[in-house]
């Protein structure tokens, strides 16, 4: 019994230390972002000769959204003489290929790429498209995204710095009114980008390249070995291959692009399970290189490890819960007054849990959308669902590592939009988005009302 009590105490201490470290990090980033008066961006860059860019849009069974993203890119204000759009039909079984061919026939800047053989998945599609791209900068958009007319110029601006290897914009769900889950994910995305990404960029640590609403310098991509088609999270993989080789990653908070967030818990479970598996695999592959690189400061290395190990917090928390229950119901473990133990536990819970709520609420405040704070109590639903999905995914991941079996393949997130016709961006009552004078799109309130 004494051995079990010692193990439980060790697990509990580990949980408190790990989660407290993450909580402090959340508090620090949030307080820093709230007091930040001049977020770093490149909107005032002048004299920068815009480079030739290739926009890569991988698609697998995307007939519902293909026309909308292609129409939005065609209507961008980037010089067509320096632009090509590579629409990649990755073994689709619906009308995706036909839609791409229709756009390619009408618009000279659209090039259709049809894949029928080889490995599947986004990484493999990007690998093939990159070999045909002619741009100095490769821009990436997932098929369900809504890039505004000014988006490409915003994302290309940071590449005026020759040390920048990749750039990331901001992702905002447009379907937050579809379900409780999509509303909660809108709040989560706001915290991740408005707080986390912007704070990391301004503090000089590494914002993460997300593989969409962003770009990568072609020469930097070649220098680090290209896309990793075997990774479930090719974006995380590329982020850390870039930084350990001395390249910088920039973040543009103003480059807001709308996406479809999962509307059902099962779709969310599959999505976050894939992220947890791919992210953790990157942790195992990159931590030695991160610690050994001469291109990062100690603070940058520590934060990079925090980013890569973030999904470990879920099983660590569950381990702490189990240890707490065991110690609570074991009389021999009560060597201090129960009141003192309860007080310490409640104090920790208030400190640790409030870090997330503080970040979520602050993001809503910075976005000027105070009504979102009413969602925060419901975030417990997302918290418990995500914890279970992550623990399940990591359990399978480590079981495969031990047994040496092959991991799961890439899985496309479900789309909810009705079939698009390229008119989502036409100003009018029926359009989901209305274009402003600054070239950006905002949600059309009338169109989003039921």
CSV table of C-alpha atoms in Angstrom, one decimal:
chain,number,residue,atom,x,y,z
A,1,UNK,CA,0.0,0.0,0.0
A,2,UNK,CA,2.8,2.4,0.8
A,3,UNK,CA,4.2,1.9,-2.7
A,4,UNK,CA,0.9,2.7,-4.3
A,5,UNK,CA,0.5,5.8,-2.2
A,6,UNK,CA,3.9,7.0,-3.2
A,7,UNK,CA,3.2,6.4,-6.9
A,8,UNK,CA,-0.2,8.2,-6.5
A,9,UNK,CA,1.5,11.1,-4.8
A,10,UNK,CA,4.1,11.3,-7.6
A,11,UNK,CA,1.4,11.3,-10.3
A,12,UNK,CA,-0.5,14.0,-8.5
A,13,UNK,CA,2.6,16.2,-8.1
A,14,UNK,CA,3.5,15.7,-11.8
A,15,UNK,CA,0.0,16.7,-12.8
A,16,UNK,CA,0.0,19.8,-10.7
A,17,UNK,CA,3.5,20.8,-12.0
A,18,UNK,CA,2.7,20.2,-15.7
A,19,UNK,CA,-0.8,21.9,-15.6
A,20,UNK,CA,0.4,24.8,-13.5
A,21,UNK,CA,3.2,25.4,-16.0
A,22,UNK,CA,0.6,25.5,-18.9
A,23,UNK,CA,-1.7,27.7,-16.8
A,24,UNK,CA,1.1,30.2,-16.1
A,25,UNK,CA,1.8,30.3,-19.8
A,26,UNK,CA,-1.8,31.0,-20.7
A,27,UNK,CA,-2.0,33.8,-18.1
A,28,UNK,CA,1.2,35.3,-19.4
A,29,UNK,CA,0.2,35.3,-23.0
A,30,UNK,CA,-3.3,36.7,-22.2
A,31,UNK,CA,-2.0,39.5,-20.0
A,32,UNK,CA,0.7,40.4,-22.6
A,33,UNK,CA,-1.9,40.4,-25.4
A,34,UNK,CA,-4.3,42.6,-23.4
A,35,UNK,CA,-1.6,45.2,-22.8
A,36,UNK,CA,-0.2,45.0,-26.3
A,37,UNK,CA,-0.9,48.3,-28.1
A,38,UNK,CA,0.9,47.7,-31.4
A,39,UNK,CA,0.8,44.1,-32.5
A,40,UNK,CA,3.5,43.3,-35.0
A,41,UNK,CA,2.3,43.1,-38.6
A,42,UNK,CA,3.6,44.1,-42.1
A,43,UNK,CA,0.7,46.2,-43.3
A,44,UNK,CA,2.8,49.3,-43.7
A,45,UNK,CA,5.6,47.8,-45.7
A,46,UNK,CA,6.4,49.9,-48.8
A,47,UNK,CA,8.8,49.3,-51.7
A,48,UNK,CA,8.4,45.6,-51.6
A,49,UNK,CA,8.2,44.0,-55.0
A,50,UNK,CA,5.5,41.4,-54.8
A,51,UNK,CA,6.8,38.0,-55.9
A,52,UNK,CA,5.2,35.4,-58.1
A,53,UNK,CA,3.0,33.1,-56.0
A,54,UNK,CA,1.4,29.8,-56.5
A,55,UNK,CA,-1.9,29.1,-54.5
A,56,UNK,CA,-2.3,25.4,-53.7
A,57,UNK,CA,-5.8,24.2,-52.9
A,58,UNK,CA,-5.9,20.4,-52.2
A,59,UNK,CA,-9.4,18.9,-52.6
A,60,UNK,CA,-10.8,15.5,-51.9
A,61,UNK,CA,-14.6,15.1,-52.5
A,62,UNK,CA,-15.1,18.9,-52.1
A,63,UNK,CA,-18.0,19.5,-54.6
A,64,UNK,CA,-19.9,21.4,-51.9
A,65,UNK,CA,-17.2,24.0,-51.4
A,66,UNK,CA,-14.8,23.9,-54.4
A,67,UNK,CA,-16.5,26.6,-56.5
A,68,UNK,CA,-16.6,29.1,-53.7
A,69,UNK,CA,-13.0,29.0,-52.8
A,70,UNK,CA,-11.9,29.1,-56.4
A,71,UNK,CA,-14.2,32.0,-57.2
A,72,UNK,CA,-12.8,33.9,-54.2
A,73,UNK,CA,-9.2,33.4,-55.3
A,74,UNK,CA,-10.0,34.5,-58.8
A,75,UNK,CA,-11.5,37.7,-57.5
A,76,UNK,CA,-8.4,38.5,-55.4
A,77,UNK,CA,-6.5,41.8,-56.1
A,78,UNK,CA,-3.1,40.2,-56.7
A,79,UNK,CA,-1.4,40.8,-60.0
A,80,UNK,CA,-2.6,38.0,-62.3
A,81,UNK,CA,0.8,38.1,-64.1
A,82,UNK,CA,2.4,36.9,-60.9
A,83,UNK,CA,-0.3,34.4,-59.8
A,84,UNK,CA,-1.3,30.9,-60.5
A,85,UNK,CA,-3.9,28.8,-58.7
A,86,UNK,CA,-3.2,25.0,-58.5
A,87,UNK,CA,-6.5,23.2,-57.8
A,88,UNK,CA,-5.7,19.7,-56.8
A,89,UNK,CA,-8.3,17.0,-57.3
A,90,UNK,CA,-7.0,14.2,-55.0
A,91,UNK,CA,-8.8,11.1,-56.1
A,92,UNK,CA,-12.3,12.6,-55.6
A,93,UNK,CA,-15.4,10.5,-56.2
A,94,UNK,CA,-17.8,13.3,-56.7
A,95,UNK,CA,-17.9,16.4,-59.0
A,96,UNK,CA,-14.8,18.0,-57.6
A,97,UNK,CA,-12.7,17.3,-60.7
A,98,UNK,CA,-15.4,18.6,-63.0
A,99,UNK,CA,-15.8,21.9,-61.1
A,100,UNK,CA,-12.0,22.4,-61.2
A,101,UNK,CA,-11.9,21.7,-64.9
A,102,UNK,CA,-14.7,24.2,-65.5
A,103,UNK,CA,-12.7,27.0,-63.7
A,104,UNK,CA,-9.5,26.0,-65.5
A,105,UNK,CA,-11.3,26.3,-68.8
A,106,UNK,CA,-12.6,29.8,-68.0
A,107,UNK,CA,-9.6,31.3,-66.2
A,108,UNK,CA,-6.0,31.1,-67.4
A,109,UNK,CA,-4.6,31.4,-63.9
A,110,UNK,CA,-6.3,28.2,-62.7
A,111,UNK,CA,-4.4,25.0,-63.3
A,112,UNK,CA,-6.1,21.6,-62.7
A,113,UNK,CA,-4.1,18.8,-61.2
A,114,UNK,CA,-5.8,15.4,-61.0
A,115,UNK,CA,-4.4,12.7,-58.8
A,116,UNK,CA,-5.6,9.1,-59.3
A,117,UNK,CA,-2.6,7.2,-58.0
A,118,UNK,CA,-0.1,7.3,-55.2
A,119,UNK,CA,-0.5,8.0,-51.5
A,120,UNK,CA,-3.6,9.9,-50.4
A,121,UNK,CA,-3.9,12.8,-48.0
A,122,UNK,CA,-3.2,16.5,-48.0
A,123,UNK,CA,0.6,16.0,-47.6
A,124,UNK,CA,0.8,13.8,-50.7
A,125,UNK,CA,-1.4,16.2,-52.7
A,126,UNK,CA,0.8,19.2,-51.7
A,127,UNK,CA,3.9,17.2,-52.6
A,128,UNK,CA,2.8,16.7,-56.2
A,129,UNK,CA,1.4,20.2,-56.7
A,130,UNK,CA,4.6,21.8,-55.3
A,131,UNK,CA,6.6,19.9,-58.0
A,132,UNK,CA,4.5,21.8,-60.6
A,133,UNK,CA,4.4,25.2,-58.9
A,134,UNK,CA,6.3,28.1,-60.4
A,135,UNK,CA,5.9,30.6,-57.6
A,136,UNK,CA,8.6,31.9,-55.2
A,137,UNK,CA,5.9,31.7,-52.5
A,138,UNK,CA,3.4,28.9,-52.1
A,139,UNK,CA,0.1,29.9,-50.6
A,140,UNK,CA,-2.2,27.3,-49.1
A,141,UNK,CA,-5.9,27.2,-48.5
A,142,UNK,CA,-8.2,24.3,-47.6
A,143,UNK,CA,-11.2,24.0,-49.8
A,144,UNK,CA,-13.8,25.2,-47.2
A,145,UNK,CA,-12.1,28.5,-46.7
A,146,UNK,CA,-13.2,32.0,-47.7
A,147,UNK,CA,-10.1,34.2,-48.7
A,148,UNK,CA,-10.9,37.9,-49.2
A,149,UNK,CA,-9.7,40.0,-52.1
A,150,UNK,CA,-6.8,41.4,-50.0
A,151,UNK,CA,-5.8,38.1,-48.4
A,152,UNK,CA,-2.9,37.2,-50.7
A,153,UNK,CA,-1.3,40.6,-50.4
A,154,UNK,CA,-1.6,40.4,-46.6
A,155,UNK,CA,0.0,37.0,-46.4
A,156,UNK,CA,2.8,37.8,-48.9
A,157,UNK,CA,3.9,41.0,-47.1
A,158,UNK,CA,6.0,39.3,-44.3
A,159,UNK,CA,8.1,37.6,-46.9
A,160,UNK,CA,9.8,40.9,-47.5
A,161,UNK,CA,12.0,39.7,-44.6
A,162,UNK,CA,14.4,37.1,-46.2
A,163,UNK,CA,14.6,35.2,-43.0
A,164,UNK,CA,10.8,34.4,-43.0
A,165,UNK,CA,10.2,30.9,-44.2
A,166,UNK,CA,6.4,30.7,-43.5
A,167,UNK,CA,3.5,33.0,-42.7
A,168,UNK,CA,0.2,32.2,-41.0
A,169,UNK,CA,-3.1,34.1,-41.1
A,170,UNK,CA,-6.0,33.9,-38.8
A,171,UNK,CA,-8.8,31.3,-39.0
A,172,UNK,CA,-12.3,32.2,-38.0
A,173,UNK,CA,-15.3,29.7,-38.2
A,174,UNK,CA,-18.2,31.2,-40.1
A,175,UNK,CA,-20.8,28.6,-39.0
A,176,UNK,CA,-20.7,29.4,-35.3
A,177,UNK,CA,-24.5,29.6,-35.2
A,178,UNK,CA,-25.0,26.0,-36.5
A,179,UNK,CA,-24.6,24.2,-33.2
A,180,UNK,CA,-23.3,24.5,-29.6
A,181,UNK,CA,-20.1,22.8,-30.6
A,182,UNK,CA,-19.3,25.2,-33.6
A,183,UNK,CA,-20.0,28.2,-31.3
A,184,UNK,CA,-17.6,26.8,-28.7
A,185,UNK,CA,-15.0,26.2,-31.4
A,186,UNK,CA,-15.4,29.8,-32.6
A,187,UNK,CA,-14.4,30.9,-29.1
A,188,UNK,CA,-11.6,28.4,-29.0
A,189,UNK,CA,-10.2,29.5,-32.3
A,190,UNK,CA,-10.4,33.2,-31.2
A,191,UNK,CA,-8.3,32.4,-28.1
A,192,UNK,CA,-5.8,30.4,-30.1
A,193,UNK,CA,-5.2,33.1,-32.8
A,194,UNK,CA,-6.1,36.4,-31.2
A,195,UNK,CA,-4.2,35.6,-28.0
A,196,UNK,CA,-1.8,32.7,-28.5
A,197,UNK,CA,-0.5,33.2,-32.0
A,198,UNK,CA,-0.3,37.0,-31.7
A,199,UNK,CA,1.4,36.9,-28.3
A,200,UNK,CA,4.0,34.3,-29.5
A,201,UNK,CA,4.8,36.3,-32.6
A,202,UNK,CA,5.3,39.6,-30.6
A,203,UNK,CA,7.3,37.9,-27.9
A,204,UNK,CA,9.7,36.4,-30.5
A,205,UNK,CA,8.8,32.8,-29.9
A,206,UNK,CA,7.4,30.7,-32.8
A,207,UNK,CA,3.8,31.0,-34.0
A,208,UNK,CA,2.6,27.8,-35.6
A,209,UNK,CA,2.1,27.5,-39.4
A,210,UNK,CA,-1.3,25.9,-39.7
A,211,UNK,CA,-1.1,24.5,-43.3
A,212,UNK,CA,-3.9,26.8,-44.5
A,213,UNK,CA,-4.5,30.5,-44.7
A,214,UNK,CA,-0.7,30.8,-45.0
A,215,UNK,CA,2.3,30.6,-47.2
A,216,UNK,CA,5.7,29.1,-47.3
A,217,UNK,CA,8.8,30.3,-49.2
A,218,UNK,CA,9.6,27.7,-51.9
A,219,UNK,CA,13.3,27.9,-51.3
A,220,UNK,CA,12.8,27.3,-47.6
A,221,UNK,CA,10.6,24.4,-48.3
A,222,UNK,CA,13.2,22.8,-50.5
A,223,UNK,CA,16.0,23.5,-48.0
A,224,UNK,CA,14.3,21.5,-45.3
A,225,UNK,CA,13.3,18.6,-47.5
A,226,UNK,CA,9.8,19.4,-48.7
A,227,UNK,CA,6.5,18.2,-47.5
A,228,UNK,CA,6.3,15.2,-45.3
A,229,UNK,CA,3.5,13.1,-46.9
A,230,UNK,CA,3.7,10.5,-44.1
A,231,UNK,CA,2.7,13.0,-41.3
A,232,UNK,CA,-0.9,13.4,-40.2
A,233,UNK,CA,0.0,17.1,-39.4
A,234,UNK,CA,2.2,18.2,-42.2
A,235,UNK,CA,1.9,21.8,-41.0
A,236,UNK,CA,3.3,21.1,-37.6
A,237,UNK,CA,6.0,19.0,-39.1
A,238,UNK,CA,7.0,21.8,-41.5
A,239,UNK,CA,6.9,24.4,-38.8
A,240,UNK,CA,9.5,22.8,-36.7
A,241,UNK,CA,11.7,21.7,-39.5
A,242,UNK,CA,11.8,25.3,-40.5
A,243,UNK,CA,12.7,26.7,-37.1
A,244,UNK,CA,15.4,24.2,-36.2
A,245,UNK,CA,17.0,25.2,-39.5
A,246,UNK,CA,17.0,28.9,-38.8
A,247,UNK,CA,13.9,30.1,-40.6
A,248,UNK,CA,11.3,32.3,-39.0
A,249,UNK,CA,7.5,31.9,-39.0
A,250,UNK,CA,5.4,35.1,-39.1
A,251,UNK,CA,1.8,35.7,-38.1
A,252,UNK,CA,-0.7,38.2,-39.6
A,253,UNK,CA,-3.7,38.6,-37.3
A,254,UNK,CA,-5.5,40.9,-39.8
A,255,UNK,CA,-5.5,38.3,-42.5
A,256,UNK,CA,-8.8,36.8,-41.3
A,257,UNK,CA,-10.1,33.9,-43.3
A,258,UNK,CA,-13.4,32.0,-42.7
A,259,UNK,CA,-13.7,28.2,-42.4
A,260,UNK,CA,-16.2,25.6,-41.6
A,261,UNK,CA,-15.9,24.3,-38.0
A,262,UNK,CA,-17.2,20.8,-37.1
A,263,UNK,CA,-20.8,20.9,-36.1
A,264,UNK,CA,-21.1,17.4,-34.5
A,265,UNK,CA,-19.2,15.9,-31.7
A,266,UNK,CA,-18.2,12.8,-33.7
A,267,UNK,CA,-16.6,14.9,-36.4
A,268,UNK,CA,-14.8,16.9,-33.8
A,269,UNK,CA,-13.6,13.8,-32.1
A,270,UNK,CA,-12.1,12.5,-35.3
A,271,UNK,CA,-10.5,15.8,-36.1
A,272,UNK,CA,-8.8,16.4,-32.7
A,273,UNK,CA,-7.8,12.8,-32.5
A,274,UNK,CA,-5.8,13.2,-35.8
A,275,UNK,CA,-4.3,16.5,-34.5
A,276,UNK,CA,-3.2,14.8,-31.2
A,277,UNK,CA,-1.7,11.9,-33.0
A,278,UNK,CA,0.2,13.9,-35.6
A,279,UNK,CA,1.3,16.6,-33.1
A,280,UNK,CA,2.6,14.1,-30.6
A,281,UNK,CA,4.5,12.2,-33.3
A,282,UNK,CA,6.2,15.5,-34.2
A,283,UNK,CA,7.1,15.8,-30.5
A,284,UNK,CA,9.0,12.5,-30.6
A,285,UNK,CA,10.7,13.2,-33.8
A,286,UNK,CA,11.8,16.9,-33.2
A,287,UNK,CA,12.6,17.3,-29.5
A,288,UNK,CA,16.3,16.3,-29.9
A,289,UNK,CA,16.7,18.7,-32.8
A,290,UNK,CA,14.9,21.5,-31.0
A,291,UNK,CA,17.1,21.2,-27.9
A,292,UNK,CA,20.3,21.0,-30.0
A,293,UNK,CA,19.7,23.7,-32.6
A,294,UNK,CA,21.8,26.9,-32.4
A,295,UNK,CA,19.1,28.9,-34.1
A,296,UNK,CA,16.7,29.2,-31.1
A,297,UNK,CA,17.2,30.8,-27.7
A,298,UNK,CA,16.4,28.8,-24.5
A,299,UNK,CA,13.1,30.6,-24.2
A,300,UNK,CA,12.2,29.7,-27.8
A,301,UNK,CA,13.1,26.1,-27.2
A,302,UNK,CA,11.0,25.8,-24.1
A,303,UNK,CA,8.0,27.4,-25.7
A,304,UNK,CA,8.4,25.1,-28.8
A,305,UNK,CA,8.3,22.1,-26.4
A,306,UNK,CA,5.2,23.4,-24.7
A,307,UNK,CA,3.6,23.6,-28.2
A,308,UNK,CA,4.6,20.1,-29.2
A,309,UNK,CA,3.7,18.5,-25.8
A,310,UNK,CA,0.3,20.3,-25.5
A,311,UNK,CA,-1.8,17.2,-26.1
A,312,UNK,CA,0.0,15.4,-23.3
A,313,UNK,CA,-1.9,17.6,-20.9
A,314,UNK,CA,-5.1,15.6,-21.4
A,315,UNK,CA,-3.8,12.2,-20.2
A,316,UNK,CA,-1.8,14.0,-17.5
A,317,UNK,CA,-5.0,15.5,-16.2
A,318,UNK,CA,-6.8,12.1,-16.2
A,319,UNK,CA,-3.8,10.6,-14.4
A,320,UNK,CA,-4.1,13.3,-11.8
A,321,UNK,CA,-7.8,12.6,-11.4
A,322,UNK,CA,-7.2,8.9,-10.8
A,323,UNK,CA,-4.4,9.6,-8.3
A,324,UNK,CA,-6.6,12.1,-6.4
A,325,UNK,CA,-9.5,9.6,-6.1
A,326,UNK,CA,-7.2,6.9,-4.9
A,327,UNK,CA,-5.6,9.1,-2.3
A,328,UNK,CA,-9.0,10.5,-1.2
A,329,UNK,CA,-10.4,7.0,-0.5
A,330,UNK,CA,-7.3,5.6,1.1
A,331,UNK,CA,-7.2,6.5,4.8
A,332,UNK,CA,-3.5,5.6,5.1
A,333,UNK,CA,-2.7,8.4,2.7
A,334,UNK,CA,-4.3,11.1,4.9
A,335,UNK,CA,-1.1,12.3,6.7
A,336,UNK,CA,-2.3,15.9,6.8
A,337,UNK,CA,-5.7,17.3,7.7
A,338,UNK,CA,-8.4,16.6,5.1
A,339,UNK,CA,-9.4,20.3,5.2
A,340,UNK,CA,-5.9,21.4,4.2
A,341,UNK,CA,-5.8,18.9,1.3
A,342,UNK,CA,-9.3,20.1,0.1
A,343,UNK,CA,-8.2,23.7,0.4
A,344,UNK,CA,-5.1,23.1,-1.6
A,345,UNK,CA,-7.0,21.2,-4.3
A,346,UNK,CA,-9.7,23.8,-4.6
A,347,UNK,CA,-7.0,26.6,-4.8
A,348,UNK,CA,-5.2,24.8,-7.6
A,349,UNK,CA,-8.4,24.1,-9.5
A,350,UNK,CA,-9.4,27.8,-9.3
A,351,UNK,CA,-5.9,28.8,-10.5
A,352,UNK,CA,-5.5,26.2,-13.3
A,353,UNK,CA,-9.1,26.2,-14.7
A,354,UNK,CA,-9.4,30.0,-14.7
A,355,UNK,CA,-6.5,30.3,-17.1
A,356,UNK,CA,-8.5,28.9,-19.9
A,357,UNK,CA,-11.6,30.9,-19.1
A,358,UNK,CA,-9.5,34.1,-18.8
A,359,UNK,CA,-8.0,33.5,-22.2
A,360,UNK,CA,-11.3,32.7,-23.9
A,361,UNK,CA,-13.0,35.8,-22.4
A,362,UNK,CA,-10.1,38.1,-23.3
A,363,UNK,CA,-10.2,36.9,-26.9
A,364,UNK,CA,-13.9,37.7,-27.0
A,365,UNK,CA,-13.1,41.1,-25.6
A,366,UNK,CA,-10.4,41.9,-28.1
A,367,UNK,CA,-12.7,40.8,-30.9
A,368,UNK,CA,-15.4,43.2,-29.7
A,369,UNK,CA,-17.8,40.3,-29.3
A,370,UNK,CA,-18.7,40.3,-25.6
A,371,UNK,CA,-21.7,38.1,-26.1
A,372,UNK,CA,-19.4,35.2,-26.6
A,373,UNK,CA,-18.6,35.1,-22.9
A,374,UNK,CA,-22.0,33.6,-22.2
A,375,UNK,CA,-20.7,30.4,-23.9
A,376,UNK,CA,-17.8,29.9,-21.5
A,377,UNK,CA,-19.7,27.8,-18.9
A,378,UNK,CA,-20.6,25.4,-21.8
A,379,UNK,CA,-17.0,25.1,-22.7
A,380,UNK,CA,-16.8,22.3,-20.1
A,381,UNK,CA,-18.7,20.2,-22.7
A,382,UNK,CA,-15.9,20.8,-25.2
A,383,UNK,CA,-13.3,20.3,-22.5
A,384,UNK,CA,-14.5,16.8,-21.4
A,385,UNK,CA,-15.2,15.7,-25.0
A,386,UNK,CA,-11.8,16.8,-26.2
A,387,UNK,CA,-10.0,15.2,-23.2
A,388,UNK,CA,-11.6,11.9,-23.9
A,389,UNK,CA,-10.9,12.0,-27.6
A,390,UNK,CA,-7.2,13.0,-27.1
A,391,UNK,CA,-6.6,10.3,-24.5
A,392,UNK,CA,-8.2,7.7,-26.7
A,393,UNK,CA,-6.1,8.8,-29.7
A,394,UNK,CA,-2.8,8.9,-27.7
A,395,UNK,CA,-3.5,5.5,-26.2
A,396,UNK,CA,-3.9,4.0,-29.8
A,397,UNK,CA,-0.8,6.0,-30.9
A,398,UNK,CA,1.5,4.6,-28.2
A,399,UNK,CA,0.0,1.1,-28.6
A,400,UNK,CA,1.1,1.3,-32.3
A,401,UNK,CA,4.5,2.6,-31.4
A,402,UNK,CA,5.1,-0.3,-29.0
A,403,UNK,CA,3.7,-2.9,-31.4
A,404,UNK,CA,5.3,-1.4,-34.5
A,405,UNK,CA,2.0,-1.4,-36.4
A,406,UNK,CA,1.1,1.2,-39.0
A,407,UNK,CA,-0.8,4.3,-38.0
A,408,UNK,CA,-4.1,5.5,-39.3
A,409,UNK,CA,-4.4,7.2,-42.7
A,410,UNK,CA,-5.5,10.8,-43.4
A,411,UNK,CA,-9.2,11.5,-42.8
A,412,UNK,CA,-11.0,14.5,-44.4
A,413,UNK,CA,-13.2,16.6,-42.1
A,414,UNK,CA,-16.9,16.6,-43.1
A,415,UNK,CA,-18.3,19.6,-44.9
A,416,UNK,CA,-21.8,21.0,-44.0
A,417,UNK,CA,-22.4,23.7,-46.6
A,418,UNK,CA,-24.9,23.3,-49.4
A,419,UNK,CA,-23.3,22.9,-52.8
A,420,UNK,CA,-21.5,26.1,-53.7
A,421,UNK,CA,-21.8,27.9,-57.0
A,422,UNK,CA,-19.1,30.6,-56.4
A,423,UNK,CA,-21.7,33.2,-55.4
A,424,UNK,CA,-21.0,33.3,-51.6
A,425,UNK,CA,-19.0,36.5,-52.2
A,426,UNK,CA,-21.5,38.5,-54.3
A,427,UNK,CA,-22.7,41.4,-52.2
A,428,UNK,CA,-26.4,41.0,-51.6
A,429,UNK,CA,-28.9,39.7,-49.1
A,430,UNK,CA,-28.3,36.1,-50.1
A,431,UNK,CA,-24.5,36.2,-49.8
A,432,UNK,CA,-22.9,34.7,-46.7
A,433,UNK,CA,-20.2,37.3,-46.8
A,434,UNK,CA,-20.1,41.0,-47.8
A,435,UNK,CA,-16.9,42.6,-49.0
A,436,UNK,CA,-15.8,45.8,-47.4
A,437,UNK,CA,-13.8,48.7,-48.8
A,438,UNK,CA,-10.6,47.2,-47.3
A,439,UNK,CA,-11.0,44.1,-49.5
A,440,UNK,CA,-11.9,41.8,-46.5
A,441,UNK,CA,-15.1,39.9,-46.1
A,442,UNK,CA,-17.4,40.0,-43.1
A,443,UNK,CA,-20.3,37.8,-42.2
A,444,UNK,CA,-23.7,38.9,-43.7
A,445,UNK,CA,-25.9,38.9,-40.6
A,446,UNK,CA,-29.1,38.7,-42.7
A,447,UNK,CA,-27.9,35.6,-44.6
A,448,UNK,CA,-26.8,33.8,-41.4
A,449,UNK,CA,-30.2,34.3,-39.7
A,450,UNK,CA,-32.4,31.2,-39.9
